[in-house]
Structure formats: C-alpha cells, structure tokens
Short mmCIF file of C-alpha atoms (C1' of nucleotides) in Angstrom, two decimals:
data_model
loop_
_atom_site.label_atom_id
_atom_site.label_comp_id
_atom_site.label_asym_id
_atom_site.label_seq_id
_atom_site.Cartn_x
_atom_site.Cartn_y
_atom_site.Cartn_z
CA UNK O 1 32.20 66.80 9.87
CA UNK O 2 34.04 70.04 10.63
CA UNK O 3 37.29 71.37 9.32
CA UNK O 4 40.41 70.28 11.03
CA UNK O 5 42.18 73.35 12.72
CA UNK O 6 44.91 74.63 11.26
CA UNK O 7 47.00 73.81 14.42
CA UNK O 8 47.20 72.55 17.34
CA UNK O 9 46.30 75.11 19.33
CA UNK O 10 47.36 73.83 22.97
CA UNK O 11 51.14 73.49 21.75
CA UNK O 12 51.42 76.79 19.82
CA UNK O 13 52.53 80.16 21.35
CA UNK O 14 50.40 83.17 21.13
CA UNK O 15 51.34 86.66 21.15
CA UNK O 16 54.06 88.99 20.76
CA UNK O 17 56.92 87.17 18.79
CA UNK O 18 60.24 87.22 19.78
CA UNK O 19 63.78 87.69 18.78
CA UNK O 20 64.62 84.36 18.60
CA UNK O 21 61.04 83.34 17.18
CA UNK O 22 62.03 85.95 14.17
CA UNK O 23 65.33 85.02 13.70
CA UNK O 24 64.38 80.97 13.21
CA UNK O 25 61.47 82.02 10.86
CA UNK O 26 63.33 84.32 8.70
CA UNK O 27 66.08 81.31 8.74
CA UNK O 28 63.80 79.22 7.32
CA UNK O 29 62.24 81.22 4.57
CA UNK O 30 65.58 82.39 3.60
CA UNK O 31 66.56 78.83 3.21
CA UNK O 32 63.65 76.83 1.88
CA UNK O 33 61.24 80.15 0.40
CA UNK O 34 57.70 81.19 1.24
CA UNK O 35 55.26 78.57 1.34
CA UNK O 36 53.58 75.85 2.83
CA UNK O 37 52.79 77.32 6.07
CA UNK O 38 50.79 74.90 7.84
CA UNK O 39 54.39 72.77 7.44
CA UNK O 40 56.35 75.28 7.99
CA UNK O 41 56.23 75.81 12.05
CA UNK O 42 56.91 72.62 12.75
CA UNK O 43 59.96 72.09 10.14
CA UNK O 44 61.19 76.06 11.44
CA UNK O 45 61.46 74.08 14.94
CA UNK O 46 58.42 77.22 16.31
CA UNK O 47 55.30 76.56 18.20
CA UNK O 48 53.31 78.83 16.62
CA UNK O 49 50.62 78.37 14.67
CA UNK O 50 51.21 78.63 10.18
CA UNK O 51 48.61 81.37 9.96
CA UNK O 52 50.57 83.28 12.70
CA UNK O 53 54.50 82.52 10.94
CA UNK O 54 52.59 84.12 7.78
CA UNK O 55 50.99 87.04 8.86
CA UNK O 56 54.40 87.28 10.69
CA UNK O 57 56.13 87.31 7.73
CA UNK O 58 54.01 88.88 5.44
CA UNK O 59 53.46 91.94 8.12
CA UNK O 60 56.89 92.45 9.46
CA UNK O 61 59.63 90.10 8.54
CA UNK O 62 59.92 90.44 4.96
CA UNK O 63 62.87 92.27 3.44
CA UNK O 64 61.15 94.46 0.93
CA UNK O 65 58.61 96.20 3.42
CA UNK O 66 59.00 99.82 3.30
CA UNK O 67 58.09 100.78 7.17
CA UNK O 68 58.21 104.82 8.77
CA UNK O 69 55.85 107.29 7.74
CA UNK O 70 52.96 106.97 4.85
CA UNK O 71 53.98 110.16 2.86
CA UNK O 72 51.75 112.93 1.17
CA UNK O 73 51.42 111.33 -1.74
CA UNK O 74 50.68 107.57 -0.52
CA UNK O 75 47.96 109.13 2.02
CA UNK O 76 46.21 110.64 -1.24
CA UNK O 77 46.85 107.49 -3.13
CA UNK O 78 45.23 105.45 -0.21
CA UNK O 79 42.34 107.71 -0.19
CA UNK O 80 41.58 107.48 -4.16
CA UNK O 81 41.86 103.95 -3.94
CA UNK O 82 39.57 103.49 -1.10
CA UNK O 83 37.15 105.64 -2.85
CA UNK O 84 37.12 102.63 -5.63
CA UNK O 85 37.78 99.97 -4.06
CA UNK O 86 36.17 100.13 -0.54
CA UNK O 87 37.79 98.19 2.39
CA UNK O 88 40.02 95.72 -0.27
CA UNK O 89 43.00 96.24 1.91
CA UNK O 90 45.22 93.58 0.07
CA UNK O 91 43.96 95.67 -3.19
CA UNK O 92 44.76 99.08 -1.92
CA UNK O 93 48.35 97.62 -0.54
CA UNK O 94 49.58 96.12 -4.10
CA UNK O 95 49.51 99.76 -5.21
CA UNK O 96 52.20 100.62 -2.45
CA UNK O 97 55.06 99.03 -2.89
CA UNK O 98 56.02 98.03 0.53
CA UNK O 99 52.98 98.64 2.60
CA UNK O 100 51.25 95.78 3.58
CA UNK O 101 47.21 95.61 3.87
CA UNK O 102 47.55 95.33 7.59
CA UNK O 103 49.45 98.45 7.97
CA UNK O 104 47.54 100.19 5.60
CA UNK O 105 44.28 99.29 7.01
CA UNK O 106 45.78 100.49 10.69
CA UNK O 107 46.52 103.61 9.37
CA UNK O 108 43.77 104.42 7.40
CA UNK O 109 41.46 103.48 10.61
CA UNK O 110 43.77 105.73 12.65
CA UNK O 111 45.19 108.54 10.85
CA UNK O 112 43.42 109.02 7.27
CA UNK O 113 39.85 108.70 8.92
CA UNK O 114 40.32 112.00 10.94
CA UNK O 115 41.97 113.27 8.12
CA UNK O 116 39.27 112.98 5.93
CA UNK O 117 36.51 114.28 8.90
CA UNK O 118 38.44 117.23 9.55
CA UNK O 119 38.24 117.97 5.07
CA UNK O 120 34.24 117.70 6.35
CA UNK O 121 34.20 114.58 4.31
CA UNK O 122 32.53 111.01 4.92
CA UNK O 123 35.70 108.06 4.85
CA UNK O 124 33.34 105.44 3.89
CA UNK O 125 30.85 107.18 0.94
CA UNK O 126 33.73 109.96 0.32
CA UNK O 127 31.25 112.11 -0.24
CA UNK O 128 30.68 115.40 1.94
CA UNK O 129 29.30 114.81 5.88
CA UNK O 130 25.80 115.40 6.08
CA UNK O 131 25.33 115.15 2.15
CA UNK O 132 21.96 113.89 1.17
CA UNK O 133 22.03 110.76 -0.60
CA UNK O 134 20.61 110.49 -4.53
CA UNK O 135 19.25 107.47 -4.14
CA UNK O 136 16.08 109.04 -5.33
CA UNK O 137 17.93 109.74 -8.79
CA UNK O 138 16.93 107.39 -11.50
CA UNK O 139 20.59 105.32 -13.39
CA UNK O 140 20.31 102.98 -16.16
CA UNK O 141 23.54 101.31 -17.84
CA UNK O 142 22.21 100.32 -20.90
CA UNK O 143 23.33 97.31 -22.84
CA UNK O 144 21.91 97.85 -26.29
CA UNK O 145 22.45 94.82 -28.49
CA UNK O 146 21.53 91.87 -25.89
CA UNK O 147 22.17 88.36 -27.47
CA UNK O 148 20.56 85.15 -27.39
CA UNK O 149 22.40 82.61 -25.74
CA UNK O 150 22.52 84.10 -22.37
CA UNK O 151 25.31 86.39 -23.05
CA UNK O 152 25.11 89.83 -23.38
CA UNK O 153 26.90 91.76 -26.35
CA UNK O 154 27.23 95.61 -25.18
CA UNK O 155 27.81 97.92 -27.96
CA UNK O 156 28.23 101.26 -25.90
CA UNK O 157 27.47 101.92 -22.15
CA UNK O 158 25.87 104.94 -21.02
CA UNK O 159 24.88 106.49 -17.86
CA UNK O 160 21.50 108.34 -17.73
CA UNK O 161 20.47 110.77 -15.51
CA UNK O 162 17.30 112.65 -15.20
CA UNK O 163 19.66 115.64 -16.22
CA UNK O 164 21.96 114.54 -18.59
CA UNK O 165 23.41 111.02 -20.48
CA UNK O 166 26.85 110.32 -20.09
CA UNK O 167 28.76 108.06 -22.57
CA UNK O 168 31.13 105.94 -20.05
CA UNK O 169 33.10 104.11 -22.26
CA UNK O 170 33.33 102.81 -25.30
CA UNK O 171 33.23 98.38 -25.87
CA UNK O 172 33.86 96.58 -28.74
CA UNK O 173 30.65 94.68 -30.23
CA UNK O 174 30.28 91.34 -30.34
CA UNK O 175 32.51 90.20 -27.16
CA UNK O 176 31.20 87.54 -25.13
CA UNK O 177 31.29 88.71 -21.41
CA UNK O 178 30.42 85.25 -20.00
CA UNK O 179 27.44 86.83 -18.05
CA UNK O 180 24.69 85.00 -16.71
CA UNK O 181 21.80 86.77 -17.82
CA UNK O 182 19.33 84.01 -16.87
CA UNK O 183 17.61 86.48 -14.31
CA UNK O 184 16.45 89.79 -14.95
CA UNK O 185 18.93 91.32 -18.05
CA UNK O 186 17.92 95.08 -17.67
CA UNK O 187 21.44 95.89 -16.41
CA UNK O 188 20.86 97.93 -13.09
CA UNK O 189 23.71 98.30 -11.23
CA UNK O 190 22.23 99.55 -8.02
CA UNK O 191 24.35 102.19 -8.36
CA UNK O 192 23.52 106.03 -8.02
CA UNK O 193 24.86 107.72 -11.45
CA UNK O 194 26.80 110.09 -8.84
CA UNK O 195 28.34 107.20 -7.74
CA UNK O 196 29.00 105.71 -10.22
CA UNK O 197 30.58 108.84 -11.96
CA UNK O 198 32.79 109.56 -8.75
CA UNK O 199 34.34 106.20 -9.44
CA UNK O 200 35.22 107.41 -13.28
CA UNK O 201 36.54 110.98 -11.94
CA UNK O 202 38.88 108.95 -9.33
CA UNK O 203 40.00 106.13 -11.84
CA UNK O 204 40.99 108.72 -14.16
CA UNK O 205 42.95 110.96 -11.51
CA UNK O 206 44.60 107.43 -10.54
CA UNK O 207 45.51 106.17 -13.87
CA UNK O 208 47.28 103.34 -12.43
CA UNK O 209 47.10 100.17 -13.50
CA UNK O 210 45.91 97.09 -11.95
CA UNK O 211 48.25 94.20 -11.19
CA UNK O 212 47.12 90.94 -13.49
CA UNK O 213 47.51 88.91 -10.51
CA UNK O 214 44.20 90.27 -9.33
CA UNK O 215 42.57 89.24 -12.49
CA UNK O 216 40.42 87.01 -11.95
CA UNK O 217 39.30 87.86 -8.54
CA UNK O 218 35.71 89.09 -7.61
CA UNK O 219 34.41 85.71 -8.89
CA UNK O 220 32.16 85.39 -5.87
CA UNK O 221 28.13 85.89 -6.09
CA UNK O 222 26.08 87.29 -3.99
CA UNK O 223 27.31 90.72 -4.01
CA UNK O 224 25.56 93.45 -1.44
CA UNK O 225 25.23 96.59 -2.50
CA UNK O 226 28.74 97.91 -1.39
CA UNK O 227 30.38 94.88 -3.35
CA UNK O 228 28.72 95.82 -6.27
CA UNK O 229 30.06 99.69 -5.79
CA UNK O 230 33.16 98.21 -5.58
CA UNK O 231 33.22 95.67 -8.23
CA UNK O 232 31.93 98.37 -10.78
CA UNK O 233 34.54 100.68 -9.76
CA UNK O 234 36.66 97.70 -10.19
CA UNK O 235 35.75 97.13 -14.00
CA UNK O 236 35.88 100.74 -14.90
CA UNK O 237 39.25 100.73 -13.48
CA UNK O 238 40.47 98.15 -15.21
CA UNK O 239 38.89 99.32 -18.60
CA UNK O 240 41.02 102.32 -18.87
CA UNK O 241 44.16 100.38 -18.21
CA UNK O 242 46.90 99.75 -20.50
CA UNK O 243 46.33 96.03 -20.23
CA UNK O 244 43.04 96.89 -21.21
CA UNK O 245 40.36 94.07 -18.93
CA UNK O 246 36.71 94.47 -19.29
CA UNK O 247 34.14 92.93 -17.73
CA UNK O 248 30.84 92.89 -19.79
CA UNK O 249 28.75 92.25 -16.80
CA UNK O 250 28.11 95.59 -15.63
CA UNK O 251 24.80 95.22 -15.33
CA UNK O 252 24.22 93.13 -12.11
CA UNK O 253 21.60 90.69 -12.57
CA UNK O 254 18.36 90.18 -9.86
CA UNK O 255 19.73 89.31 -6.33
CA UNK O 256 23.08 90.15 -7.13
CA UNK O 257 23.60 86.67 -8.55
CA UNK O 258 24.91 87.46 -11.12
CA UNK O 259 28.54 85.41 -12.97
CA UNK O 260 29.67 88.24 -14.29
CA UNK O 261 33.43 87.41 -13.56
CA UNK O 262 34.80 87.16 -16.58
CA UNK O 263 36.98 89.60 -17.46
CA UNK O 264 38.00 89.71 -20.60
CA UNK O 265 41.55 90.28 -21.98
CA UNK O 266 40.95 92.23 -25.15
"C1'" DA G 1 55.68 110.70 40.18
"C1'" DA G 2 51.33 108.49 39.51
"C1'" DC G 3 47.30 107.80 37.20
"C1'" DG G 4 43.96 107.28 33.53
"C1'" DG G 5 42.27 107.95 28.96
"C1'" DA G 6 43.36 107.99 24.10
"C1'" DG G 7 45.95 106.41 20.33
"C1'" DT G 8 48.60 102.93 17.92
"C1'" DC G 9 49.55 98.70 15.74
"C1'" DA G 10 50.92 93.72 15.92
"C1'" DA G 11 48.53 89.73 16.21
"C1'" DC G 12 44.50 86.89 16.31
"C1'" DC G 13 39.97 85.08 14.73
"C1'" DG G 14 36.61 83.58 11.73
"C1'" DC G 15 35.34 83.43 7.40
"C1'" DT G 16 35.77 82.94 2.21
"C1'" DC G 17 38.16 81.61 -1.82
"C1'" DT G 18 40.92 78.61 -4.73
"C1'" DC G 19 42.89 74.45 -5.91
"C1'" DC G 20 42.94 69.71 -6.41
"C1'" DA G 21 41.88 64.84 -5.75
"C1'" DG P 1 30.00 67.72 -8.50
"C1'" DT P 2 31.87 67.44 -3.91
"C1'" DG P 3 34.66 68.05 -0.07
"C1'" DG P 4 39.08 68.79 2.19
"C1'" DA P 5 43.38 71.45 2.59
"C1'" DG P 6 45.77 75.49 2.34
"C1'" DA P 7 46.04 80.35 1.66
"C1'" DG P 8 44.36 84.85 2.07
"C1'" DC P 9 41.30 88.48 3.62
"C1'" DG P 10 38.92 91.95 6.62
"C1'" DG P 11 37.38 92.91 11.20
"C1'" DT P 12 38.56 92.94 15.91
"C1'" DT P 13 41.28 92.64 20.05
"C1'" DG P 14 44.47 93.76 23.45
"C1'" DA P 15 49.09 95.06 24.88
"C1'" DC P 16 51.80 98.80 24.76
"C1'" DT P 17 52.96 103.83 24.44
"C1'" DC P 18 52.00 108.54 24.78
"C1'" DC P 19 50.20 112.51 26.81
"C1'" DG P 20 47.54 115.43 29.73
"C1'" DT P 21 46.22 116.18 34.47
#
DNA sequence: AACGGAGTCAACCGCTCTCCA
DNA sequence: GTGGAGAGCGGTTGACTCCGT
C-alpha cells in the first residue's frame, strides 16, 4: 500500500506564483499562523499543492527574510560552515539570519563555487585542487576507559598521527553517551586526522554556537563516509559551545551503524 | 536587432525523518 | 513495534535574464 500524495495533483497549479496567489497565502498565515500545510491550500481558497504554499513561504514570502546581496562576511561564514557541515543547507542557513537554505544553496552552487576554484581550492573537500589525499595516514580516536554495559565511558580523546598525537578535547569520565557499541568498539571514525583537524581549526575560527533546535538531529544510521565527516565535525562543534553538547559516540561503530545520537547536555 | 549560450534562482520532486495513534 | 501523516531536506529542473557576437 503506497503513501497517499500529498495533493491532488490534477487540481493544483504549478509554477511561477502569482500576485494574487501571494497575496491570499500571506492572508492566511497572517491570520491563522504557519502550519498545517497540507490544510492550508484548500482553507487559503489556492490550488496549489501544501508542499508548494510552504516552500513558498518559507523561500520568499516571509517577513523576516533578508534578500540582496550575501556580503563579505556571510560568503566566508558560508564557506566555514560548509567546510563542517557539508551540503546541510537548512544547517548552514540557521546561522544567517534571514537567508534561507534554498537561497543559500543557489548561491553557493553559483557564486561561492567559482569563488573558491579561482582561491585554487576544492568546494567540496576544501582542501587545495589537485591535493593528494591522506588516506594512506593512519587516525585512531581513542576511547580509553570502555565500560561494560554497551556504553562507552571516554576519559580523553586523542588524535594520533604517525607524526604527532593531538589531545582534541577534553570529556568528563563516567558520562553515558548512549552508544551502541554492540559491533566493533575500536572507535575509528573513518576519518583522515587532517580531516578531522581541519574541522577543529574551522570550529574554532567559527566559534558560533549551534541552535538547540538542531539538537537532536543526526539520529539516523547508516552514515557514508561524508555523513560521518559531517557528523564528527558536528560533535566537535557543538563541544566547544557555550551550551556545551557532546556526543560520546565519536567513534563510529562497523558499517556505520552505529546509535550514537545522543548528545548529551552536560 | 536578433540570436544563442551562460548564468541565475524559484519551484518542483523524491526521499527521509519525526510524531503519534 | 508498526504504519500513516505531515513536515522538512537536498538535488534537480526549467523559465527567465543577461551578455557577447
């Protein structure tokens, strides 16, 4: 049994909006509030579909969107984030007041791209073009002091390198992190100790925090490699935050299965 | 002025995630 | 535990604009 549609899609316009489409949508959510969408076309009096009213909405209708030019400073700002976070859009766009993912994702795909080929550097590994990559180098995030109980108690993470060992933050003892650790435990985070430093320099250049609202996200399993870049970059983030959130689950378990999304408030 | 290619960005599509019964 | 509904996300598309010839 399939999922119903989320409209009907023979009676719903498609396309450019217009005037008059606007004007009865912003109507509405100025009366009633955001919400509800599948509902809302219909009680609005549009034939458009509720996905289309909110991405609508969300993208150009709302009162608090910024629009113009991305300065300076948000272009560099959308370019450290991306370096943590990857392509999380809606991530990178709740650090902008006023930008929305959409637009941000548009411009980084048409302006920031070239920007960052003409600095001879890569948009998606932010590294240098042509840079070899370390792959061959050998990174271990150590959990010393691994429980029973299928939880793992990390006293002190540390990067190794062939060349040197890096201290990357300290953790409390004794803190549940809610990991599964019912695979393989040995905490390797796939993760190139270049990389994984990169993420440290950026997160400490940002400083920013992270909004709570994205708490409790990155719950899913399953990661590929990329997710896992980004959800370590997430965690590290968040550690140095004033709201301080760790997540003990830095080492990602066999197949990428691991639970790790706990993040604890400390 | 006309044309065509490149660039831009609003909107759509398909999928995942979360919540709740 | 399961499945449906609703919301949200990232990738892609296509209409429109700009600019060079």
């Amino acid at each position: 049994m399939g999922r119903s549609p989320c409209c009907e899609k023979e009676h719903t316009n498609k396309g450019a909006w217009t005037r008059e489409e606007d004007e009865r949508l912003i109507n509405y959510i100025k009366l009633h509030g955001e919400g509800c969408w599948r509902s809302l076309p219909k009680a609005a009096g549009l034939l458009r579909c509720g996905k289309s009213c909110r991405l609508r909405w969300i993208n150009y209708l709302r009162p608090d969107l910024k629009r113009g030019n991305f300065t300076e400073e948000e272009d560099e700002l959308i370019i450290n984030l991306h370096s943590l976070l990857g392509n999380k859009w809606s991530l990178i766009a709740a650090r902008l007041p006023g930008r929305t993912d959409n637009e941000i994702k548009n411009y980084w795909n048409t302006h920031i791209k070239r920007k960052l080929y003409s600095r001879g550097i890569d948009p998606q590994t932010h590294r240098p073009l042509g840079s070899v990559s370390s792959t061959n180098k050998t990174t271990n995030i150590n959990s010393s002091n691994c429980s029973n109980n299928n939880k793992i108690n990390v006293n002190r993470l540390r990067l190794e390198t062939k060349e040197s060992v890096v201290p990357l933050m300290q953790v409390p003892a004794n803190v549940d992190n809610g990991a599964d650790s019912s695979e393989d435990s040995n905490g390797s985070s796939g993760l190139s100790s270049e990389e994984v430093f990169l993420q440290i320099n950026l997160e400490l250049s940002i400083g920013l925090p992270f909004p709570s609202c994205h708490r409790s996200r990155f719950s899913s399993v399953n990661l590929n490699q990329s997710q896992q870049q980004q959800r370590v970059a997430y965690q590290l983030f968040r550690s140095n935050t004033p709201d301080v959130c760790l997540c003990y689950g830095l080492g990602f378990q066999k197949n990428h299965a691991c639970s790790c999304s706990v993040i604890t408030t400390l």
